[in-house]
XYZ file of C-alpha atoms in Angstrom:
342
model
C 0.065 -0.042 -0.096
C 1.719 3.358 -0.810
C 2.145 5.157 1.970
C -0.326 8.953 2.164
C 1.491 11.856 0.823
C 1.742 15.206 3.271
C -0.217 17.867 2.162
C 2.077 21.153 0.563
C 1.549 24.643 2.261
C 3.213 27.713 0.616
C 2.896 30.355 2.802
C 4.019 33.837 2.516
C 4.666 36.411 5.689
C 6.223 33.193 7.549
C 8.399 34.886 9.508
C 5.535 36.617 10.557
C 3.236 36.475 13.769
C 0.666 34.651 11.812
C 2.735 32.686 9.585
C 4.926 31.179 12.583
C 1.281 30.558 14.376
C -0.119 29.094 11.118
C 3.390 26.983 10.154
C 3.213 25.239 13.515
C -0.997 24.351 13.454
C -0.423 23.109 9.390
C 3.127 21.164 10.873
C 0.951 19.417 13.504
C -1.341 18.651 10.934
C 1.225 16.498 9.246
C 1.828 19.109 6.187
C 4.870 19.603 4.564
C 5.723 23.346 4.655
C 7.471 25.920 2.340
C 8.031 29.559 3.677
C 8.770 32.427 2.068
C 11.039 35.181 3.241
C 12.594 38.526 2.449
C 16.760 38.427 2.616
C 17.287 41.183 4.335
C 20.744 42.299 6.440
C 19.154 41.527 9.328
C 17.549 38.147 10.474
C 14.071 38.621 11.482
C 13.355 34.465 12.131
C 13.105 34.836 15.797
C 9.619 33.695 15.641
C 9.801 30.389 13.527
C 13.712 29.735 15.486
C 12.624 27.049 17.070
C 10.645 25.292 14.196
C 13.878 25.227 11.999
C 15.841 24.611 15.119
C 14.366 20.930 15.270
C 15.357 20.280 12.162
C 12.375 19.168 10.876
C 12.219 17.969 7.024
C 9.034 19.265 7.243
C 9.403 22.936 7.003
C 11.468 24.657 4.557
C 12.550 27.932 3.672
C 12.977 29.940 0.152
C 13.890 33.625 -0.246
C 11.628 35.365 -2.307
C 9.368 38.594 -2.716
C 6.324 39.765 -3.464
C 7.510 42.252 -5.478
C 8.648 39.539 -8.362
C 6.401 37.711 -10.196
C 8.477 35.626 -12.201
C 10.432 33.921 -9.141
C 6.837 33.917 -7.546
C 5.508 31.426 -10.329
C 8.861 29.720 -10.772
C 9.009 28.582 -7.353
C 5.225 27.606 -7.297
C 6.041 25.456 -10.369
C 8.417 23.837 -8.616
C 7.377 23.029 -5.034
C 3.309 22.340 -6.296
C 2.043 23.335 -3.481
C -1.664 22.078 -2.536
C -2.740 25.087 -0.179
C -0.956 28.962 -0.798
C -1.939 31.164 2.230
C -0.791 34.859 0.783
C 0.296 36.740 4.095
C 2.751 39.084 3.229
C 2.345 42.684 3.501
C 3.499 45.959 4.979
C 0.989 45.514 7.471
C 1.665 48.677 9.678
C -1.402 51.325 9.259
C 0.286 54.220 9.984
C 3.644 53.059 8.435
C 1.691 52.862 4.997
C 0.876 56.842 5.244
C 4.605 56.963 5.355
C 5.340 54.491 2.584
C 2.466 54.545 0.494
C 3.961 53.545 -3.275
C 5.492 50.679 -1.464
C 2.614 49.600 0.564
C 0.784 49.136 -2.739
C 3.048 47.147 -4.785
C 3.839 44.419 -1.613
C 0.011 44.802 -0.452
C -2.248 45.443 -3.310
C -0.407 44.324 -6.454
C 1.948 41.891 -4.044
C -1.297 39.511 -4.146
C -2.119 40.022 -8.262
C 1.370 38.840 -8.876
C 0.610 35.410 -6.060
C -2.754 35.164 -7.840
C -0.796 34.769 -11.658
C 1.580 32.256 -10.129
C -1.437 30.110 -8.424
C -3.130 30.436 -11.786
C -0.242 29.508 -13.591
C 0.072 26.163 -11.444
C -3.340 26.003 -11.739
C -2.622 24.296 -15.182
C -1.450 21.117 -13.195
C -2.984 20.972 -10.392
C -5.943 21.717 -7.792
C -4.580 24.451 -5.294
C -6.373 26.537 -3.261
C -5.366 30.022 -2.305
C -6.043 31.974 0.644
C -5.868 35.983 0.950
C -5.211 38.109 4.421
C -8.033 40.449 4.019
C -8.231 43.208 7.022
C -11.116 44.608 8.533
C -9.005 48.145 8.010
C -10.811 47.367 4.372
C -14.263 48.761 5.988
C -12.688 51.902 6.729
C -15.152 54.655 8.226
C -18.045 52.206 8.482
C -21.380 52.450 7.095
C -23.096 50.174 9.358
C -21.801 47.648 12.836
C -20.941 45.685 12.886
C -19.533 44.661 9.863
C -20.260 41.703 7.992
C -19.174 40.398 4.293
C -21.445 42.362 3.039
C -20.647 45.313 4.643
C -19.340 48.155 1.896
C -15.493 49.338 1.836
C -14.462 52.323 2.472
C -10.773 52.327 3.231
C -9.398 55.228 5.198
C -5.430 54.358 4.544
C -3.260 53.382 2.094
C -2.889 49.675 3.787
C -6.904 49.507 3.508
C -7.323 50.444 0.138
C -3.877 48.105 -1.249
C -5.837 45.448 1.032
C -9.587 46.440 -1.041
C -7.630 46.109 -4.201
C -6.023 42.691 -3.411
C -9.594 41.560 -2.005
C -11.516 42.458 -5.401
C -9.036 40.961 -7.167
C -9.008 37.477 -5.362
C -12.708 37.758 -6.138
C -12.023 38.243 -9.912
C -9.301 35.272 -10.213
C -12.231 33.111 -8.429
C -15.024 34.420 -11.015
C -12.763 34.962 -14.146
C -10.780 31.762 -13.895
C -12.634 29.260 -11.609
C -9.904 29.524 -9.198
C -10.347 27.945 -5.452
C -9.545 31.350 -4.059
C -10.667 32.766 -0.706
C -10.461 36.198 1.675
C -10.651 36.097 5.090
C -11.596 39.339 6.658
C -10.084 39.012 9.482
C -10.205 42.157 12.260
C -6.957 42.675 14.859
C -5.593 39.786 16.386
C -2.843 39.677 19.014
C -0.238 37.518 20.843
C 3.054 37.808 22.406
C 4.517 37.590 18.917
C 2.860 40.978 17.669
C 5.289 43.482 16.275
C 6.451 45.929 18.682
C 5.224 48.711 16.473
C 1.738 47.681 16.896
C -0.345 49.361 19.608
C -1.485 46.209 21.776
C 2.304 45.012 21.899
C 3.708 48.231 22.409
C 1.598 48.863 25.415
C 1.913 45.487 26.686
C 5.477 45.447 26.555
C 5.980 49.143 28.249
C 4.013 47.963 31.091
C 6.660 45.517 31.951
C 9.204 47.807 31.256
C 7.587 50.645 33.743
C 7.087 47.921 36.353
C 10.354 46.423 36.347
C 11.864 50.038 36.457
C 13.037 50.371 32.201
C 11.490 53.017 31.811
C 9.221 55.947 32.793
C 6.570 57.060 30.215
C 4.675 55.638 27.296
C 3.534 57.981 24.153
C 0.471 56.614 21.846
C -1.516 58.358 19.681
C -6.083 57.953 19.730
C -6.777 56.252 23.030
C -10.602 56.611 22.196
C -9.939 54.732 18.499
C -12.318 50.822 18.830
C -10.491 47.370 17.676
C -12.440 44.417 18.039
C -9.092 42.536 19.050
C -9.145 38.890 19.077
C -5.724 36.206 19.595
C -3.952 34.986 16.713
C -3.998 31.143 17.044
C -7.741 31.379 17.165
C -7.595 33.301 13.411
C -4.956 30.727 12.240
C -7.401 27.826 12.708
C -9.722 29.709 10.770
C -7.764 30.497 7.677
C -7.644 26.653 7.409
C -10.828 25.926 7.968
C -11.214 28.064 4.959
C -9.508 25.964 2.678
C -10.749 23.299 3.756
C -14.446 23.836 2.268
C -16.272 22.555 -0.430
C -16.733 25.649 -2.539
C -14.233 28.964 -1.992
C -15.665 31.931 0.083
C -15.090 34.858 1.788
C -15.395 35.310 5.634
C -15.189 37.902 8.490
C -13.138 36.185 11.629
C -13.657 38.480 14.789
C -14.957 38.362 18.238
C -17.946 40.654 17.923
C -16.959 42.802 20.736
C -15.272 45.944 20.538
C -12.795 47.815 23.174
C -11.051 50.799 22.998
C -7.270 51.257 23.719
C -8.127 53.354 26.914
C -9.930 49.530 27.822
C -6.662 47.794 26.827
C -4.687 49.961 28.909
C -7.041 49.688 32.007
C -6.338 45.758 31.791
C -2.721 45.746 31.013
C -1.602 48.040 33.596
C -3.937 46.540 36.252
C -2.438 42.809 35.562
C 0.962 44.913 36.645
C -0.791 46.990 39.555
C 0.194 49.959 37.652
C -2.275 53.376 37.240
C -1.477 53.887 32.423
C -2.466 57.327 33.520
C 0.533 57.921 35.505
C 2.676 56.726 32.773
C 1.031 58.033 28.983
C 1.346 60.683 27.204
C -0.435 61.637 24.161
C 2.282 62.311 20.986
C 0.309 63.375 18.122
C 2.703 62.210 15.631
C 0.606 58.694 16.380
C -2.065 60.037 15.013
C -3.028 58.909 11.513
C -3.881 61.379 8.533
C -7.628 60.060 8.590
C -8.839 57.875 11.607
C -10.437 54.359 12.095
C -12.353 55.192 15.110
C -14.947 51.616 15.754
C -14.279 48.197 13.775
C -16.437 45.118 15.312
C -16.885 42.527 13.533
C -19.814 40.013 12.915
C -18.507 36.472 12.805
C -21.843 34.496 11.836
C -21.021 33.063 8.373
C -17.871 31.804 9.921
C -19.955 30.198 12.979
C -22.273 28.775 10.849
C -20.348 27.492 7.829
C -16.919 26.342 9.455
C -18.068 25.471 12.619
C -15.309 28.183 14.096
C -15.649 30.667 17.089
C -12.866 32.329 19.222
C -12.001 30.508 22.185
C -9.960 33.306 23.652
C -11.606 36.340 25.644
C -10.339 40.280 25.540
C -9.249 39.782 29.165
C -7.249 36.900 28.375
C -5.356 37.881 25.706
C -4.136 41.026 27.363
C -3.073 38.547 30.343
C -0.940 36.287 27.799
C 0.468 39.333 26.097
C 1.719 40.677 29.438
C 3.239 37.200 30.398
C 4.686 37.014 27.631
C 6.405 40.311 27.960
C 7.043 39.761 31.198
C 9.511 36.607 30.649
C 11.183 38.772 27.839
C 11.868 41.582 29.968
C 13.090 39.349 32.365
C 15.493 37.402 30.407
C 16.787 40.072 29.033
C 17.832 42.098 32.638
C 19.570 38.397 33.263
C 21.514 39.050 30.095
C 22.037 42.319 30.803
C 19.928 43.358 27.433
C 16.946 45.815 27.502
C 15.369 45.121 24.266
C 12.767 42.375 23.692
C 13.586 39.823 20.821
C 10.704 40.245 18.681
C 11.948 43.124 16.810
């Protein structure tokens, strides 16, 4: 009897928060993983080092970039994956105002290059494609909560690029009969979140303040409200989306909204601190156009994927605070005072 062949998955953005958790999930399910990483002057694989150092023969990394369509096509034709997860992007909303052209090239046009590469591979075998869409596409919302049918009104170069990528994914699904899906993911956090994102900025600073390593935290709009979930829950939804009989798009969210002030209350409170004694407003952190309220209705995912979030807002913050507490303690022991996630 012939042994059952491992499914092959190709993940762009594998060194990011979502990519690292997705790689762990798929490896646990017996997948062979191929990840795309950018060659840079500094190594940025800290989130997946534990997978690489285990010398797991089921994970392989390839240098590449979403700006190079031909190399993406060549790579996919060589690997011949069963599933492609496109998680790579310039994903910081505030930075997208400073780098709009780069953001559009990677976050928008880069997805079109990926879709073309997958289309070429589809001539040889069935491939399932997942696009990481974003709640930032809703922008200045017309209705709350937001569903798969809510009109998009993006308020940043990042949001505009994600809308372009989302509709290209829909178009390729309909024009070429491709199995191409989007997960419209609302904010999702973890101890692996980048330090320039507000949630991680808060949990890391709170721990630094508790340890006497800093005194002030500078933030922008404290009244912005977001629907925050836990990243490992959300990558499970990504996988479920590609296991359905027919391709479709799904909102992945918690159907709760909380302000940055609420996040500060809980995060600092877990360390017996009053955030009002340490937080100051810095106008440079305000966006030129703000998204004030996001809250997602995940009913479709619940009904069709049997998915729901399993981690509460409070527990998410506790996980992040405890994660950064360990990092700060380790760095103090080593005489260092910066996080290992950079």
